[in-house]
Short mmCIF file of C-alpha atoms in Angstrom, two decimals:
data_model
loop_
_atom_site.label_atom_id
_atom_site.label_comp_id
_atom_site.label_asym_id
_atom_site.label_seq_id
_atom_site.Cartn_x
_atom_site.Cartn_y
_atom_site.Cartn_z
CA UNK M 18 89.18 165.86 -9.70
CA UNK M 19 87.47 166.95 -12.90
CA UNK M 20 86.49 170.49 -13.84
CA UNK M 21 82.80 169.61 -13.40
CA UNK M 22 83.37 168.49 -9.80
CA UNK M 23 85.25 171.72 -9.01
CA UNK M 24 82.47 173.99 -10.30
CA UNK M 25 79.55 172.02 -8.83
CA UNK M 26 79.61 173.46 -5.23
CA UNK M 27 79.45 177.06 -6.52
CA UNK M 28 76.63 176.38 -8.95
CA UNK M 29 73.26 177.54 -7.56
CA UNK M 30 69.88 177.74 -9.15
CA UNK M 31 68.56 181.29 -9.32
CA UNK M 32 64.98 181.93 -8.17
CA UNK M 33 62.47 182.50 -10.91
CA UNK M 34 59.49 184.82 -10.99
CA UNK M 35 56.45 182.88 -12.05
CA UNK M 36 53.77 184.72 -13.94
CA UNK M 37 50.78 185.17 -11.62
CA UNK M 38 47.69 183.31 -12.54
CA UNK M 39 44.44 185.03 -13.43
CA UNK M 40 42.96 184.18 -10.04
CA UNK M 41 45.92 185.68 -8.16
CA UNK M 42 45.86 188.79 -10.30
CA UNK M 43 42.15 189.19 -9.64
CA UNK M 44 42.66 188.93 -5.89
CA UNK M 45 45.47 191.50 -6.02
CA UNK M 46 43.39 193.91 -8.04
CA UNK M 47 40.45 193.46 -5.67
CA UNK M 48 42.60 194.17 -2.60
CA UNK M 49 44.08 197.25 -4.24
CA UNK M 50 40.65 198.55 -5.11
CA UNK M 51 39.46 198.07 -1.54
CA UNK M 52 42.44 200.02 -0.23
CA UNK M 53 41.77 202.90 -2.61
CA UNK M 54 38.13 202.99 -1.57
CA UNK M 55 38.99 203.18 2.12
CA UNK M 56 41.11 206.30 1.56
CA UNK M 57 38.72 208.00 -0.81
CA UNK M 58 36.90 211.22 -0.03
CA UNK M 59 33.98 210.08 2.13
CA UNK M 60 33.22 213.50 3.63
CA UNK M 61 33.81 212.31 7.19
CA UNK M 62 37.24 213.80 7.77
CA UNK M 63 36.82 217.06 9.66
CA UNK M 64 39.11 220.01 10.12
CA UNK M 65 41.70 220.30 12.84
CA UNK M 66 40.62 222.11 16.00
CA UNK M 67 42.75 224.95 17.28
CA UNK M 68 43.84 224.94 20.92
CA UNK M 69 43.19 228.73 21.08
CA UNK M 70 45.66 229.22 23.89
CA UNK M 71 45.85 233.02 23.56
CA UNK M 72 42.08 233.73 23.88
CA UNK M 73 41.79 231.16 26.67
CA UNK M 74 44.74 232.69 28.54
CA UNK M 75 43.33 236.23 28.17
CA UNK M 76 39.90 235.20 29.43
CA UNK M 77 41.42 233.28 32.32
CA UNK M 78 43.61 236.24 33.35
CA UNK M 79 40.72 238.71 33.21
CA UNK M 80 38.43 236.44 35.24
CA UNK M 81 41.20 235.73 37.75
CA UNK M 82 41.96 239.43 38.24
CA UNK M 83 38.29 240.37 38.56
CA UNK M 84 37.52 237.53 40.98
CA UNK M 85 40.61 238.26 43.10
CA UNK M 86 39.83 241.97 43.32
CA UNK M 87 36.18 241.35 44.22
CA UNK M 88 37.12 238.72 46.81
CA UNK M 89 39.62 241.09 48.40
CA UNK M 90 37.03 243.87 48.60
CA UNK M 91 34.40 241.57 50.10
CA UNK M 92 36.88 240.32 52.70
CA UNK M 93 37.81 243.95 53.48
CA UNK M 94 34.16 244.88 54.06
CA UNK M 95 33.69 241.82 56.28
CA UNK M 96 36.63 243.04 58.34
CA UNK M 97 34.70 246.29 58.98
CA UNK M 98 36.73 248.33 56.56
CA UNK M 99 35.25 250.65 53.95
CA UNK M 100 34.66 249.26 50.50
CA UNK M 101 36.92 250.31 47.67
CA UNK M 102 36.13 253.52 45.87
CA UNK M 103 35.50 251.79 42.54
CA UNK M 104 32.84 249.52 44.05
CA UNK M 105 31.07 252.41 45.79
CA UNK M 106 31.14 254.42 42.57
CA UNK M 107 29.92 251.48 40.51
CA UNK M 108 27.06 250.84 42.94
CA UNK M 109 26.11 254.53 42.81
CA UNK M 110 26.19 254.62 39.00
CA UNK M 111 24.04 251.50 38.73
CA UNK M 112 21.53 252.99 41.18
CA UNK M 113 21.24 256.39 39.50
CA UNK M 114 21.90 255.95 35.78
CA UNK M 115 19.14 254.95 33.37
CA UNK M 116 19.54 251.97 31.05
CA UNK M 117 19.20 254.08 27.91
CA UNK M 118 22.22 256.27 28.57
CA UNK M 119 25.07 256.10 26.01
CA UNK M 120 27.62 254.71 28.48
CA UNK M 121 25.35 251.87 29.53
CA UNK M 122 24.47 251.03 25.93
CA UNK M 123 28.13 251.12 24.90
CA UNK M 124 29.15 248.81 27.75
CA UNK M 125 26.31 246.43 26.86
CA UNK M 126 27.35 246.43 23.19
CA UNK M 127 30.97 245.64 24.12
CA UNK M 128 29.81 242.80 26.37
CA UNK M 129 27.61 241.39 23.60
CA UNK M 130 30.42 241.54 21.03
CA UNK M 131 32.85 239.83 23.39
CA UNK M 132 30.29 237.14 24.19
CA UNK M 133 29.58 236.45 20.51
CA UNK M 134 33.32 236.31 19.82
CA UNK M 135 33.86 233.75 22.59
CA UNK M 136 30.92 231.65 21.39
CA UNK M 137 32.26 231.65 17.83
CA UNK M 138 35.68 230.57 19.09
CA UNK M 139 34.08 227.79 21.11
CA UNK M 140 31.98 226.25 18.31
CA UNK M 141 34.33 226.66 15.31
CA UNK M 142 37.42 224.51 14.72
CA UNK M 143 39.81 227.22 13.54
CA UNK M 144 43.14 226.39 11.86
CA UNK M 145 41.82 227.51 8.48
CA UNK M 146 45.33 227.30 6.99
CA UNK M 147 45.53 223.52 7.49
CA UNK M 148 43.83 221.25 4.94
CA UNK M 149 42.99 217.77 6.29
CA UNK M 150 44.45 214.85 4.36
CA UNK M 151 43.05 211.39 3.73
CA UNK M 152 43.62 208.96 6.63
CA UNK M 153 46.16 206.29 5.79
CA UNK M 154 46.19 204.46 9.13
CA UNK M 155 43.78 204.21 12.07
CA UNK M 156 44.36 206.84 14.73
CA UNK M 157 46.68 208.96 12.57
CA UNK M 158 45.65 212.30 11.07
CA UNK M 159 47.68 214.48 8.77
CA UNK M 160 47.23 218.00 7.47
CA UNK M 161 48.78 220.14 4.75
CA UNK M 162 49.31 223.88 5.02
CA UNK M 163 47.58 225.85 2.28
CA UNK M 164 50.74 227.79 1.43
CA UNK M 165 52.64 224.50 1.00
CA UNK M 166 49.88 223.15 -1.25
CA UNK M 167 50.00 226.33 -3.33
CA UNK M 168 53.79 226.00 -3.67
CA UNK M 169 53.55 222.38 -4.83
CA UNK M 170 50.85 223.21 -7.38
CA UNK M 171 52.83 226.20 -8.61
CA UNK M 172 55.84 223.97 -9.27
CA UNK M 173 53.63 221.56 -11.21
CA UNK M 174 52.19 224.40 -13.27
CA UNK M 175 55.64 225.80 -14.11
CA UNK M 176 56.52 222.47 -15.77
CA UNK M 177 53.89 223.06 -18.46
CA UNK M 178 55.34 224.29 -21.73
CA UNK M 179 54.50 227.90 -22.49
CA UNK M 180 53.96 228.99 -18.90
CA UNK M 181 56.04 232.03 -17.94
CA UNK M 182 54.73 232.64 -14.41
CA UNK M 183 51.96 231.31 -12.15
CA UNK M 184 50.25 232.70 -9.09
CA UNK M 185 48.41 230.05 -7.09
CA UNK M 186 45.68 230.80 -4.56
CA UNK M 187 44.51 227.88 -2.43
CA UNK M 188 41.48 228.24 -0.19
CA UNK M 189 39.59 225.67 1.84
CA UNK M 190 37.46 224.63 -1.13
CA UNK M 191 39.16 225.79 -4.32
CA UNK M 192 42.54 226.19 -5.99
CA UNK M 193 42.89 229.05 -8.46
CA UNK M 194 45.78 229.43 -10.91
CA UNK M 195 46.57 232.74 -12.62
CA UNK M 196 49.11 231.89 -15.31
CA UNK M 197 50.94 233.97 -17.87
CA UNK M 198 51.87 232.27 -21.16
CA UNK M 199 54.41 233.81 -23.54
CA UNK M 200 54.04 231.26 -26.34
CA UNK M 201 51.68 228.49 -27.52
CA UNK M 202 47.95 228.85 -27.86
CA UNK M 203 46.14 229.85 -24.69
CA UNK M 204 43.61 227.02 -25.02
CA UNK M 205 46.39 224.45 -25.30
CA UNK M 206 48.21 225.85 -22.28
CA UNK M 207 44.96 225.95 -20.32
CA UNK M 208 44.23 222.33 -21.15
CA UNK M 209 47.71 221.21 -20.08
CA UNK M 210 47.39 223.20 -16.87
CA UNK M 211 44.03 221.59 -16.12
CA UNK M 212 45.59 218.17 -16.54
CA UNK M 213 48.76 218.91 -14.58
CA UNK M 214 47.04 220.70 -11.71
CA UNK M 215 44.28 218.12 -11.54
CA UNK M 216 46.87 215.39 -11.18
CA UNK M 217 48.71 217.53 -8.62
CA UNK M 218 45.56 217.94 -6.55
CA UNK M 219 45.01 214.20 -6.62
CA UNK M 220 48.56 213.51 -5.48
CA UNK M 221 48.24 215.92 -2.55
CA UNK M 222 46.07 213.31 -0.82
CA UNK M 223 43.55 215.79 0.58
CA UNK M 224 40.45 214.47 2.29
CA UNK M 225 38.19 216.83 0.33
CA UNK M 226 39.00 217.37 -3.32
CA UNK M 227 39.48 221.04 -4.12
CA UNK M 228 37.83 222.71 -7.06
CA UNK M 229 40.15 223.98 -9.78
CA UNK M 230 40.02 227.25 -11.71
CA UNK M 231 42.64 228.11 -14.33
CA UNK M 232 43.11 231.55 -15.85
CA UNK M 233 45.70 231.95 -18.64
CA UNK M 234 46.67 235.30 -20.11
CA UNK M 235 49.35 236.86 -22.25
CA UNK M 236 52.04 239.01 -20.60
CA UNK M 237 51.31 242.71 -20.46
CA UNK M 238 52.96 244.82 -23.11
CA UNK M 239 55.31 247.48 -21.81
#
Protein backbone atom coordinates (compact mmCIF):
# COMPACT_ATOMS: atom_id res chain seq x y z
CA UNK A 1 0.00 0.00 0.00
CA UNK A 2 1.45 3.35 -0.99
CA UNK A 3 1.46 6.51 1.10
CA UNK A 4 -1.09 8.11 -1.23
CA UNK A 5 -3.56 5.25 -0.68
CA UNK A 6 -3.16 5.54 3.11
CA UNK A 7 -3.91 9.27 3.19
CA UNK A 8 -6.78 9.22 0.69
CA UNK A 9 -9.65 8.17 3.07
CA UNK A 10 -8.85 11.03 5.50
CA UNK A 11 -8.62 13.66 2.78
CA UNK A 12 -11.82 15.75 2.57
CA UNK A 13 -12.63 18.82 0.59
CA UNK A 14 -13.43 21.81 2.79
CA UNK A 15 -16.54 23.85 1.97
CA UNK A 16 -15.91 27.17 0.33
CA UNK A 17 -17.75 30.44 0.76
CA UNK A 18 -18.69 31.78 -2.62
CA UNK A 19 -18.90 35.51 -3.04
CA UNK A 20 -22.57 36.47 -3.34
CA UNK A 21 -23.66 37.82 -6.64
CA UNK A 22 -24.99 41.33 -7.09
CA UNK A 23 -28.55 40.03 -7.37
CA UNK A 24 -28.29 38.07 -4.10
CA UNK A 25 -26.74 41.01 -2.32
CA UNK A 26 -29.54 43.25 -3.55
CA UNK A 27 -32.19 40.86 -2.28
CA UNK A 28 -30.47 40.64 1.12
CA UNK A 29 -30.23 44.40 1.41
CA UNK A 30 -33.88 44.78 0.42
CA UNK A 31 -35.03 42.26 3.04
CA UNK A 32 -32.93 43.95 5.72
CA UNK A 33 -34.38 47.32 4.84
CA UNK A 34 -37.92 45.97 5.06
CA UNK A 35 -37.21 44.54 8.50
CA UNK A 36 -35.85 47.86 9.74
CA UNK A 37 -38.88 49.68 8.41
CA UNK A 38 -41.30 47.35 10.20
CA UNK A 39 -39.67 48.12 13.56
CA UNK A 40 -39.31 51.82 13.02
CA UNK A 41 -41.15 54.45 15.02
CA UNK A 42 -44.60 54.53 13.41
CA UNK A 43 -46.37 56.22 16.32
CA UNK A 44 -48.80 53.34 16.82
CA UNK A 45 -47.22 51.73 19.86
CA UNK A 46 -49.09 52.93 22.94
CA UNK A 47 -48.16 52.96 26.58
CA UNK A 48 -48.76 50.09 28.97
CA UNK A 49 -51.99 50.21 30.96
CA UNK A 50 -51.80 49.87 34.71
CA UNK A 51 -54.03 47.31 36.44
CA UNK A 52 -54.68 49.84 39.26
CA UNK A 53 -55.43 47.12 41.77
CA UNK A 54 -55.18 49.38 44.84
CA UNK A 55 -57.76 52.01 43.72
CA UNK A 56 -60.06 49.27 42.42
CA UNK A 57 -59.79 47.34 45.69
CA UNK A 58 -60.49 50.47 47.77
CA UNK A 59 -63.54 51.40 45.71
CA UNK A 60 -64.83 47.84 45.84
CA UNK A 61 -64.42 47.65 49.62
CA UNK A 62 -66.16 50.98 50.20
CA UNK A 63 -69.08 50.06 47.94
CA UNK A 64 -69.36 46.62 49.51
CA UNK A 65 -69.41 48.04 53.05
CA UNK A 66 -71.95 50.74 52.16
CA UNK A 67 -74.22 48.34 50.29
CA UNK A 68 -74.05 45.72 53.06
CA UNK A 69 -74.83 48.26 55.78
CA UNK A 70 -77.75 49.74 53.82
CA UNK A 71 -79.13 46.29 52.99
CA UNK A 72 -78.96 45.27 56.64
CA UNK A 73 -80.79 48.42 57.73
CA UNK A 74 -83.50 47.99 55.09
CA UNK A 75 -84.00 44.36 56.13
CA UNK A 76 -84.19 45.47 59.78
CA UNK A 77 -86.89 48.03 58.98
CA UNK A 78 -88.84 45.41 57.00
CA UNK A 79 -88.72 43.21 60.08
CA UNK A 80 -90.52 45.99 62.01
CA UNK A 81 -87.44 47.12 63.84
CA UNK A 82 -86.36 50.75 64.15
CA UNK A 83 -83.93 52.08 61.60
CA UNK A 84 -80.35 52.71 62.60
CA UNK A 85 -79.53 56.00 64.24
CA UNK A 86 -77.20 57.10 61.42
CA UNK A 87 -79.94 56.69 58.80
CA UNK A 88 -82.51 58.59 60.88
CA UNK A 89 -79.98 61.37 61.49
CA UNK A 90 -78.99 61.49 57.83
CA UNK A 91 -82.63 61.68 56.74
CA UNK A 92 -83.25 64.50 59.24
CA UNK A 93 -80.18 66.44 58.09
CA UNK A 94 -81.16 66.13 54.44
CA UNK A 95 -84.68 67.33 55.26
CA UNK A 96 -83.65 70.35 57.32
CA UNK A 97 -80.29 71.58 56.05
CA UNK A 98 -80.02 73.98 53.11
CA UNK A 99 -77.83 73.18 50.12
CA UNK A 100 -75.63 76.24 50.63
CA UNK A 101 -74.39 75.26 54.08
CA UNK A 102 -70.62 74.67 54.46
CA UNK A 103 -70.97 70.99 55.36
CA UNK A 104 -73.09 70.23 52.32
CA UNK A 105 -70.74 72.15 50.02
CA UNK A 106 -67.70 70.41 51.51
CA UNK A 107 -69.25 66.97 51.06
CA UNK A 108 -70.19 67.83 47.47
CA UNK A 109 -66.65 69.05 46.75
CA UNK A 110 -65.15 65.83 48.15
CA UNK A 111 -67.53 63.76 46.04
CA UNK A 112 -66.63 65.75 42.92
CA UNK A 113 -62.88 65.38 43.54
CA UNK A 114 -63.22 61.64 44.09
CA UNK A 115 -65.32 61.28 40.94
CA UNK A 116 -62.81 63.22 38.82
CA UNK A 117 -59.97 61.12 40.28
CA UNK A 118 -61.75 57.88 39.37
CA UNK A 119 -62.51 59.13 35.85
CA UNK A 120 -58.87 60.11 35.32
CA UNK A 121 -57.75 56.68 36.50
CA UNK A 122 -60.22 55.03 34.13
CA UNK A 123 -59.23 56.90 30.96
CA UNK A 124 -55.43 57.19 31.42
CA UNK A 125 -53.00 54.29 30.96
CA UNK A 126 -50.71 54.96 33.92
CA UNK A 127 -47.32 53.23 34.28
CA UNK A 128 -45.49 56.45 33.44
CA UNK A 129 -42.16 54.88 34.46
CA UNK A 130 -42.30 52.29 31.65
CA UNK A 131 -41.23 53.35 28.14
CA UNK A 132 -42.69 51.17 25.36
CA UNK A 133 -40.17 49.54 23.04
CA UNK A 134 -40.40 48.73 19.36
CA UNK A 135 -42.26 45.47 18.61
CA UNK A 136 -39.94 42.75 17.38
CA UNK A 137 -42.51 39.96 17.01
CA UNK A 138 -46.30 39.82 16.63
CA UNK A 139 -48.14 39.63 19.92
CA UNK A 140 -45.09 40.50 22.04
CA UNK A 141 -44.66 43.86 23.76
CA UNK A 142 -41.68 45.03 25.76
CA UNK A 143 -41.05 48.02 27.97
CA UNK A 144 -38.03 49.68 29.55
CA UNK A 145 -38.06 51.38 32.94
CA UNK A 146 -37.01 55.02 32.80
CA UNK A 147 -34.49 54.59 35.61
CA UNK A 148 -32.86 51.70 33.70
CA UNK A 149 -32.72 53.81 30.53
CA UNK A 150 -31.10 56.65 32.49
CA UNK A 151 -28.52 54.24 33.93
CA UNK A 152 -27.62 52.88 30.48
CA UNK A 153 -27.27 56.37 29.02
CA UNK A 154 -25.20 57.49 32.00
CA UNK A 155 -22.76 54.63 31.40
CA UNK A 156 -22.48 55.62 27.74
CA UNK A 157 -21.83 59.23 28.68
CA UNK A 158 -19.11 58.30 31.19
CA UNK A 159 -17.15 56.66 28.36
CA UNK A 160 -16.63 60.04 26.68
CA UNK A 161 -13.20 61.51 27.30
CA UNK A 162 -13.25 64.54 29.58
CA UNK A 163 -16.46 63.67 31.40
CA UNK A 164 -16.06 63.63 35.18
CA UNK A 165 -19.67 63.00 36.21
CA UNK A 166 -23.10 62.82 34.56
CA UNK A 167 -26.63 63.14 35.88
CA UNK A 168 -29.23 61.74 33.51
CA UNK A 169 -32.93 62.61 33.65
CA UNK A 170 -35.23 60.56 31.41
CA UNK A 171 -38.86 61.54 31.00
CA UNK A 172 -41.52 60.19 28.68
CA UNK A 173 -40.42 62.46 25.83
CA UNK A 174 -36.91 63.69 26.53
CA UNK A 175 -33.54 62.64 27.92
CA UNK A 176 -31.47 65.35 29.60
CA UNK A 177 -27.78 65.00 30.48
CA UNK A 178 -26.07 67.30 32.98
CA UNK A 179 -22.36 66.58 32.61
CA UNK A 180 -19.29 67.94 34.34
CA UNK A 181 -16.06 68.06 32.31
CA UNK A 182 -12.69 68.57 34.00
CA UNK A 183 -10.59 68.75 30.82
CA UNK A 184 -11.00 69.24 27.04
CA UNK A 185 -13.01 71.98 25.43
CA UNK A 186 -16.67 72.08 26.43
CA UNK A 187 -17.84 72.20 22.81
CA UNK A 188 -15.83 69.10 21.96
CA UNK A 189 -17.16 67.21 24.97
CA UNK A 190 -20.71 68.31 24.15
CA UNK A 191 -20.36 67.10 20.57
CA UNK A 192 -19.05 63.71 21.68
CA UNK A 193 -21.86 63.41 24.22
CA UNK A 194 -24.44 64.21 21.54
CA UNK A 195 -23.03 61.46 19.37
CA UNK A 196 -22.68 58.88 22.14
CA UNK A 197 -26.07 59.53 23.72
CA UNK A 198 -27.79 59.70 20.36
CA UNK A 199 -26.40 56.28 19.50
CA UNK A 200 -27.38 55.06 22.97
CA UNK A 201 -30.96 56.23 22.48
CA UNK A 202 -31.10 54.44 19.15
CA UNK A 203 -29.82 51.20 20.67
CA UNK A 204 -32.42 51.30 23.44
CA UNK A 205 -35.02 50.28 20.86
CA UNK A 206 -37.75 52.60 22.13
CA UNK A 207 -40.95 52.91 20.14
CA UNK A 208 -40.86 56.71 20.32
CA UNK A 209 -37.49 58.38 19.94
CA UNK A 210 -36.70 60.63 22.89
CA UNK A 211 -35.43 64.15 22.48
CA UNK A 212 -31.91 64.81 23.73
CA UNK A 213 -30.58 67.78 25.68
CA UNK A 214 -26.94 67.97 26.77
CA UNK A 215 -25.58 70.46 29.29
CA UNK A 216 -21.80 70.48 29.93
CA UNK A 217 -20.17 72.56 32.63
CA UNK A 218 -16.90 72.88 34.48
CA UNK A 219 -16.65 71.58 38.06
CA UNK A 220 -17.33 74.12 40.76
CA UNK A 221 -14.30 75.66 42.39
CA UNK A 222 -14.00 75.05 46.11
